Short mmCIF file of C-alpha atoms in Angstrom, two decimals:
data_model
loop_
_atom_site.label_atom_id
_atom_site.label_comp_id
_atom_site.label_asym_id
_atom_site.label_seq_id
_atom_site.Cartn_x
_atom_site.Cartn_y
_atom_site.Cartn_z
CA MET A 1 17.25 18.73 -10.80
CA ARG A 2 17.49 15.02 -11.64
CA LEU A 3 15.27 12.85 -9.36
CA ALA A 4 15.47 9.00 -8.86
CA PHE A 5 12.51 7.11 -7.55
CA PHE A 6 12.83 3.46 -6.41
CA THR A 7 9.63 1.44 -6.75
CA ASN A 8 10.02 -2.06 -5.77
CA THR A 9 6.26 -3.17 -5.26
CA PRO A 10 2.91 -1.88 -6.61
CA ALA A 11 2.18 -0.01 -3.53
CA HIS A 12 5.48 2.42 -4.23
CA VAL A 13 4.08 3.10 -7.66
CA HIS A 14 0.99 4.61 -6.21
CA LEU A 15 3.04 6.23 -3.56
CA TYR A 16 5.03 8.17 -5.88
CA ARG A 17 3.14 8.17 -9.39
CA ASN A 18 1.44 11.44 -8.62
CA ALA A 19 4.41 13.30 -7.56
CA VAL A 20 6.73 11.88 -10.78
CA GLU A 21 3.82 13.33 -12.67
CA ARG A 22 4.13 16.81 -11.21
CA LEU A 23 7.84 16.74 -10.97
CA ASP A 24 8.00 15.52 -14.76
CA ASP A 25 5.61 18.11 -15.67
CA ALA A 26 7.45 20.87 -13.84
CA GLY A 27 10.52 19.98 -15.89
CA HIS A 28 12.60 18.01 -13.85
CA ASP A 29 14.52 14.89 -15.28
CA VAL A 30 12.71 12.09 -13.41
CA ARG A 31 13.48 8.45 -13.65
CA VAL A 32 11.92 5.45 -12.05
CA PHE A 33 13.77 2.52 -11.25
CA ALA A 34 11.52 -0.39 -10.84
CA ARG A 35 11.47 -4.16 -9.93
CA ASP A 36 9.32 -6.32 -11.62
CA TYR A 37 7.01 -7.73 -8.76
CA GLY A 38 3.30 -8.32 -8.90
CA CYS A 39 1.81 -5.66 -11.03
CA THR A 40 4.36 -2.88 -10.67
CA THR A 41 5.25 -2.77 -14.43
CA ALA A 42 1.58 -2.99 -15.27
CA LEU A 43 0.95 -0.03 -13.21
CA LEU A 44 4.02 2.03 -14.49
CA ASP A 45 2.97 1.17 -18.16
CA TYR A 46 -0.57 2.74 -17.24
CA HIS A 47 0.41 5.90 -15.65
CA ASP A 48 3.03 6.57 -18.51
CA LEU A 49 5.82 6.66 -16.02
CA PRO A 50 9.40 7.00 -17.16
CA TYR A 51 10.91 3.91 -15.69
CA GLN A 52 14.05 1.43 -16.01
CA LEU A 53 13.85 -2.07 -14.46
CA TYR A 54 16.50 -3.45 -12.53
CA GLY A 55 15.34 -6.87 -11.65
CA GLU A 56 12.46 -9.22 -11.05
CA VAL A 57 11.33 -11.15 -8.35
CA SER A 58 8.74 -14.06 -7.30
CA HIS A 59 6.30 -14.45 -4.62
CA SER A 60 8.69 -16.62 -2.78
CA GLN A 61 9.96 -15.74 0.35
CA PHE A 62 13.66 -16.39 -0.54
CA SER A 63 13.53 -15.30 -4.05
CA LEU A 64 14.59 -11.80 -3.26
CA ALA A 65 17.38 -12.95 -0.70
CA ARG A 66 18.45 -14.80 -4.20
CA GLU A 67 18.28 -12.26 -6.40
CA LEU A 68 19.51 -9.38 -4.22
CA PRO A 69 23.13 -9.14 -5.27
CA LYS A 70 22.34 -9.02 -8.62
CA HIS A 71 19.78 -6.52 -7.95
CA ALA A 72 22.10 -4.27 -5.89
CA LEU A 73 24.72 -4.24 -8.79
CA ARG A 74 21.99 -3.31 -11.39
CA MET A 75 20.70 -0.56 -9.10
CA TYR A 76 24.20 1.03 -8.38
CA ARG A 77 24.81 1.00 -11.97
CA ALA A 78 21.74 2.48 -13.18
CA ALA A 79 21.81 4.92 -10.53
CA THR A 80 25.52 5.90 -11.38
CA ALA A 81 24.64 6.32 -15.12
CA PHE A 82 21.32 8.61 -14.16
CA ASP A 83 23.38 10.58 -11.72
CA PRO A 84 20.71 12.02 -9.59
CA ASP A 85 20.34 14.80 -7.42
CA LEU A 86 18.01 12.98 -4.81
CA VAL A 87 16.90 9.41 -4.27
CA PHE A 88 13.22 8.91 -3.18
CA GLY A 89 12.25 5.21 -2.14
CA MET A 90 11.00 3.15 0.78
CA GLY A 91 13.96 1.57 2.85
CA LEU A 92 17.36 0.09 2.34
CA PHE A 93 17.22 0.07 -1.82
CA ALA A 94 17.07 3.87 -1.92
CA THR A 95 19.23 4.65 0.88
CA VAL A 96 22.17 2.10 0.09
CA THR A 97 22.00 3.13 -3.41
CA GLY A 98 22.11 6.88 -2.64
CA ARG A 99 24.90 6.45 -0.22
CA LEU A 100 26.99 4.47 -2.70
CA THR A 101 26.36 6.84 -5.53
CA GLY A 102 26.88 9.87 -3.12
CA THR A 103 23.22 10.83 -3.36
CA PRO A 104 20.97 12.22 -0.65
CA SER A 105 17.88 10.32 -0.03
CA ALA A 106 14.52 10.98 1.09
CA ILE A 107 12.48 7.96 2.63
CA VAL A 108 8.95 7.17 3.37
CA VAL A 109 8.60 4.53 6.22
CA ASP A 110 5.01 3.36 7.71
CA SER A 111 5.89 -0.19 8.93
CA GLU A 112 7.38 -0.67 12.31
CA PRO A 113 8.38 -4.37 11.74
CA ASP A 114 11.35 -3.31 9.79
CA PRO A 115 14.45 -2.82 12.61
CA ILE A 116 17.33 -3.82 10.41
CA ASP A 117 15.90 -1.53 7.46
CA HIS A 118 15.09 1.44 9.92
CA ALA A 119 18.65 1.27 11.78
CA ILE A 120 20.32 1.39 8.18
CA SER A 121 18.05 3.81 6.70
CA GLY A 122 17.90 6.14 9.86
CA ARG A 123 21.73 6.60 9.65
CA LEU A 124 21.77 6.88 5.71
CA ALA A 125 18.96 9.06 4.47
CA ARG A 126 18.81 12.79 4.74
CA SER A 127 15.05 12.71 5.81
CA LEU A 128 12.62 9.89 6.62
CA VAL A 129 9.04 10.67 6.43
CA SER A 130 6.32 9.01 8.43
CA PRO A 131 2.75 8.82 9.61
CA ARG A 132 2.32 10.44 13.09
CA ALA A 133 0.65 7.09 13.95
CA PHE A 134 4.24 5.31 13.49
CA ARG A 135 5.16 4.20 16.73
CA LYS A 136 9.13 4.57 16.62
CA ASP A 137 11.37 7.28 16.68
CA LEU A 138 14.10 7.00 13.94
CA GLY A 139 16.20 10.11 15.18
CA ALA A 140 16.81 13.68 14.27
CA ASN A 141 16.00 13.16 10.75
CA HIS A 142 12.81 11.68 11.36
CA TYR A 143 9.71 13.80 10.25
CA ARG A 144 5.91 13.02 10.60
CA PHE A 145 2.86 13.95 8.94
CA GLN A 146 -0.83 13.52 9.68
CA GLY A 147 -2.10 10.59 7.53
CA PHE A 148 -0.76 7.46 5.85
CA LYS A 149 1.50 6.77 2.78
CA GLU A 150 -1.60 6.07 0.95
CA CYS A 151 -2.61 9.62 1.23
CA ALA A 152 -0.24 10.13 -1.62
CA TYR A 153 -2.78 8.59 -4.14
CA LEU A 154 -6.12 8.29 -2.12
CA HIS A 155 -6.42 11.86 -0.56
CA PRO A 156 -9.92 13.40 -1.81
CA GLU A 157 -7.57 16.17 -3.72
CA VAL A 158 -5.92 13.58 -5.88
CA PHE A 159 -8.61 10.81 -6.20
CA GLU A 160 -12.21 10.54 -7.52
CA ALA A 161 -13.67 7.03 -7.78
CA ASP A 162 -14.99 5.92 -11.12
CA PRO A 163 -18.27 3.95 -10.74
CA SER A 164 -17.71 2.46 -14.42
CA VAL A 165 -15.74 -0.11 -12.79
CA ARG A 166 -18.85 -1.93 -12.11
CA GLU A 167 -19.14 -2.88 -15.70
CA ASP A 168 -15.51 -4.12 -16.12
CA LEU A 169 -16.38 -6.43 -12.92
CA GLY A 170 -19.57 -7.56 -14.51
CA LEU A 171 -21.50 -6.04 -11.78
CA GLU A 172 -25.27 -4.37 -11.86
CA SER A 173 -25.28 -0.50 -10.73
CA ASP A 174 -26.95 -1.62 -7.22
CA GLU A 175 -25.59 -5.03 -6.82
CA ARG A 176 -23.87 -5.73 -3.26
CA PHE A 177 -20.25 -6.89 -3.61
CA ALA A 178 -17.56 -7.76 -1.04
CA ILE A 179 -13.99 -7.99 -1.90
CA VAL A 180 -11.94 -10.65 -0.23
CA ARG A 181 -8.00 -10.52 -0.38
CA PHE A 182 -5.97 -13.36 0.82
CA ASN A 183 -2.07 -12.71 1.20
CA GLY A 184 0.40 -14.90 -0.48
CA PHE A 185 2.66 -14.38 2.49
CA GLY A 186 5.93 -14.51 0.31
CA ALA A 187 7.47 -11.11 1.20
CA HIS A 188 10.33 -11.15 3.62
CA HIS A 189 8.29 -9.30 6.41
CA ASP A 190 6.04 -12.39 6.41
CA VAL A 191 8.53 -14.62 7.33
CA GLY A 192 6.88 -16.51 10.43
CA GLU A 193 3.69 -14.67 9.84
CA SER A 194 0.00 -16.09 8.76
CA GLY A 195 -3.32 -15.01 7.79
CA ILE A 196 -6.56 -16.61 7.72
CA PRO A 197 -6.51 -20.51 7.30
CA ALA A 198 -7.73 -22.50 4.37
CA GLU A 199 -10.83 -24.03 5.93
CA ARG A 200 -11.77 -20.63 7.65
CA ARG A 201 -11.31 -18.88 3.98
CA ARG A 202 -14.12 -21.52 2.35
CA ASP A 203 -16.35 -20.60 5.33
CA LEU A 204 -16.03 -17.00 5.06
CA LEU A 205 -16.75 -17.16 1.33
CA ARG A 206 -19.59 -19.48 1.56
CA ARG A 207 -21.25 -17.03 4.06
CA LEU A 208 -20.53 -13.87 2.27
CA GLY A 209 -21.79 -15.33 -0.71
CA GLU A 210 -25.11 -15.98 0.79
CA ARG A 211 -25.64 -11.98 1.14
CA ALA A 212 -23.52 -10.72 -1.61
CA THR A 213 -21.12 -11.18 -4.81
CA VAL A 214 -18.09 -12.21 -3.59
CA LEU A 215 -14.91 -11.32 -5.62
CA VAL A 216 -11.58 -13.31 -4.46
CA SER A 217 -8.14 -11.90 -4.69
CA ASP A 218 -5.76 -14.70 -3.82
CA GLU A 219 -2.09 -13.73 -3.77
CA GLY A 220 -0.84 -17.38 -3.16
CA GLY A 221 -2.92 -18.40 -6.23
CA ASP A 222 -3.92 -21.77 -4.68
CA LEU A 223 -7.55 -21.44 -3.67
CA ASP A 224 -9.81 -23.45 -5.58
CA LEU A 225 -13.36 -21.61 -6.06
CA ALA A 226 -15.03 -24.49 -7.95
CA ASP A 227 -17.57 -25.29 -5.22
CA LEU A 228 -17.77 -21.81 -3.72
CA PRO A 229 -20.38 -18.79 -4.20
CA ALA A 230 -17.25 -16.59 -5.15
CA ARG A 231 -15.27 -15.62 -8.37
CA ARG A 232 -11.76 -14.17 -9.27
CA PHE A 233 -11.44 -10.50 -8.70
CA ASP A 234 -10.73 -9.70 -12.29
CA VAL A 235 -9.98 -6.12 -13.04
CA ALA A 236 -7.07 -3.99 -14.35
CA PRO A 237 -4.61 -3.25 -11.49
CA ALA A 238 -4.81 0.30 -11.99
CA ARG A 239 -8.93 0.28 -11.15
CA LEU A 240 -8.53 -1.46 -7.95
CA HIS A 241 -9.08 1.76 -5.86
CA ASP A 242 -12.34 2.36 -8.09
CA ALA A 243 -13.45 -1.19 -7.18
CA LEU A 244 -12.59 -0.77 -3.48
CA ALA A 245 -14.62 2.45 -3.34
CA GLU A 246 -17.59 0.80 -4.76
CA ALA A 247 -17.60 -2.13 -2.71
CA ASP A 248 -19.85 -2.84 0.34
CA LEU A 249 -17.12 -4.98 2.42
CA LEU A 250 -13.25 -5.97 2.60
CA VAL A 251 -12.08 -8.62 4.17
CA ALA A 252 -8.30 -9.16 4.19
CA ASP A 253 -5.42 -10.82 5.77
CA THR A 254 -3.12 -8.39 3.83
CA GLN A 255 -2.03 -4.93 5.20
CA THR A 256 -1.88 -2.03 2.63
CA VAL A 257 -5.51 -2.60 0.98
CA VAL A 258 -7.03 -2.35 4.33
CA THR A 259 -5.78 1.10 4.85
CA GLU A 260 -6.89 2.03 1.15
CA ALA A 261 -10.43 0.66 2.14
CA ALA A 262 -10.46 2.78 5.32
CA LEU A 263 -9.51 5.96 3.44
CA LEU A 264 -12.32 5.38 0.84
CA GLY A 265 -14.93 4.45 3.59
CA THR A 266 -15.32 0.87 2.56
CA PRO A 267 -15.93 -1.21 5.87
CA ALA A 268 -12.97 -3.38 6.23
CA VAL A 269 -12.28 -6.38 8.59
CA ARG A 270 -8.42 -7.60 8.76
CA SER A 271 -7.11 -10.52 10.28
CA ASN A 272 -3.54 -11.91 10.50
CA SER A 273 -0.99 -12.61 13.07
CA PHE A 274 0.03 -9.01 13.15
CA VAL A 275 -2.96 -8.02 15.03
CA GLY A 276 -2.53 -7.28 18.70
CA ASP A 277 -0.92 -4.92 21.11
CA ASP A 278 1.99 -4.58 19.11
CA ASP A 279 0.46 -4.05 15.48
CA MET A 280 1.40 -1.10 13.16
CA GLY A 281 0.44 2.08 14.56
CA ASN A 282 -2.06 3.11 11.56
CA PHE A 283 -4.16 0.01 12.52
CA HIS A 284 -4.67 1.14 15.86
CA GLU A 285 -5.32 4.54 14.92
CA LEU A 286 -7.95 3.60 11.94
CA ALA A 287 -9.66 1.16 14.50
CA ASP A 288 -9.95 3.89 17.18
CA ALA A 289 -11.60 6.19 14.11
CA GLY A 290 -14.02 3.24 13.59
CA LEU A 291 -12.84 2.42 10.04
CA VAL A 292 -11.00 -1.13 10.47
CA ARG A 293 -11.93 -3.94 12.28
CA ASN A 294 -8.87 -5.71 13.46
CA VAL A 295 -9.38 -9.35 14.58
CA ALA A 296 -6.88 -11.77 15.31
CA ASP A 297 -8.89 -15.03 15.69
CA PRO A 298 -10.24 -15.90 12.21
CA GLU A 299 -13.21 -17.34 13.21
CA ARG A 300 -14.41 -14.01 14.95
CA ALA A 301 -13.26 -12.21 11.92
CA VAL A 302 -15.61 -14.06 9.82
CA GLU A 303 -18.53 -13.46 12.47
CA THR A 304 -17.52 -9.56 12.25
CA ALA A 305 -17.44 -9.53 8.44
CA VAL A 306 -20.99 -11.24 8.13
CA SER A 307 -22.31 -8.98 10.64
CA LEU A 308 -21.21 -5.95 9.13
CA LEU A 309 -22.74 -7.06 5.74
CA ASN A 310 -25.94 -7.95 7.55
CA ASP A 311 -26.31 -4.35 8.85
CA PRO A 312 -28.27 -2.14 6.66
CA GLU A 313 -26.61 0.91 8.44
CA THR A 314 -22.86 -0.25 7.89
CA THR A 315 -22.39 1.84 4.62
CA GLU A 316 -23.96 5.01 5.69
CA ARG A 317 -22.24 4.83 9.11
CA TRP A 318 -18.48 4.36 7.54
CA ALA A 319 -19.08 6.86 4.96
CA ALA A 320 -19.73 9.42 7.61
CA ARG A 321 -16.66 8.14 9.82
CA ARG A 322 -14.43 8.39 6.74
CA ASP A 323 -15.63 11.87 5.69
CA ASP A 324 -14.84 13.22 9.11
CA TYR A 325 -11.56 11.48 9.35
CA VAL A 326 -9.96 12.43 5.88
CA ALA A 327 -10.86 16.02 6.63
CA ASP A 328 -7.59 16.51 8.66
CA LEU A 329 -5.32 14.45 6.50
CA VAL A 330 -2.40 15.78 4.76
CA ASN A 331 -2.23 15.23 0.68
CA LEU A 332 1.10 13.28 0.98
CA THR A 333 2.04 13.94 -3.11
CA ASP A 334 2.55 17.84 -1.98
CA VAL A 335 4.75 16.66 0.78
CA ILE A 336 6.99 14.76 -1.68
CA VAL A 337 6.92 17.43 -4.19
CA ALA A 338 8.19 19.79 -1.75
CA LEU A 339 10.96 17.59 -0.58
CA ALA A 340 11.99 17.13 -4.03
CA GLU A 341 12.10 20.85 -4.67
CA ARG A 342 14.18 21.26 -1.30
CA ARG A 343 16.54 18.41 -2.14
CA GLY A 344 15.30 16.51 0.47
CA HIS A 345 15.50 18.81 3.42
CA ALA A 346 12.26 18.54 5.39
CA GLU A 347 12.61 21.24 7.99
CA THR A 348 10.54 23.85 5.91
CA VAL A 349 8.16 21.57 4.28
CA ALA A 350 4.39 22.38 5.19
CA GLY A 351 2.86 19.06 6.64
CA LEU A 352 5.90 17.90 8.25
CA ASP A 353 6.53 17.86 12.10
CA ALA A 354 9.88 16.98 13.71
#
């Protein structure tokens, strides 16, 4: 069978990489169609996945809009040449390409604030798969699983952290450290949204730096650390999750990395304008499980982060909660492989409920 996977972001590479490897090993003809965005190509190269680039995009909110027509044409030509039996992806890129080439598609969705994407994909995809925590009904072809998209690569059956990453980060074996991740807010779904403001960011780094080594990942690239007790988070992209598993704390105004921290048992504080009653379902569920602190007010988020780092029982408490929580989660890679083997028909796939 010929299988196409669209990976438009680094998160998409992680979502599908284990399934691509398994399906390729099983003898299927598998091709990844990738967009050069962030560390997407670095991850594809690291995992030695068979891929073809269809375009690139910067972190500018309007870069994708400018490039979209060219991307769409290249995707169509590439997919037509490959002639897949099934297309996988996350949203419009995969479903529209599938429809234009007469190919069924199977889509993973996990973010509620994409009404146009959902409306179109819900009509075009053979099946849509989402976490049970997803707070929308996308129709008769919508199936749910217990977990999150991150379970495709962080489920205990497919991931074991490697503590040697501490050496890569220049850390001692017992050195306490926090990872702080700031969003660039350059994606299309970030228009009108905001995270931790500049001065509050500096306050956060100063206060955390009094208690631990602070490693900063700044997607916007404009934060000056010269006078702050912090340094750049500098490690190969493929080792992010090893580092996250070793960290004593994550503070972020981004999304995916917070769910990743929760699944690894790392205490996480999340603060951005998405937080609130209308927040995505996965963050409500993770907060209810005691694995994430969602704090809309940046000043209170700083206080929450400092309090967690000060509490000597935080690490043990989070690890116990995480172990209890992940025991019931589905290995999403198994689901994706089963979907591929059934050409996108989800009705009989174990772990999925209509």
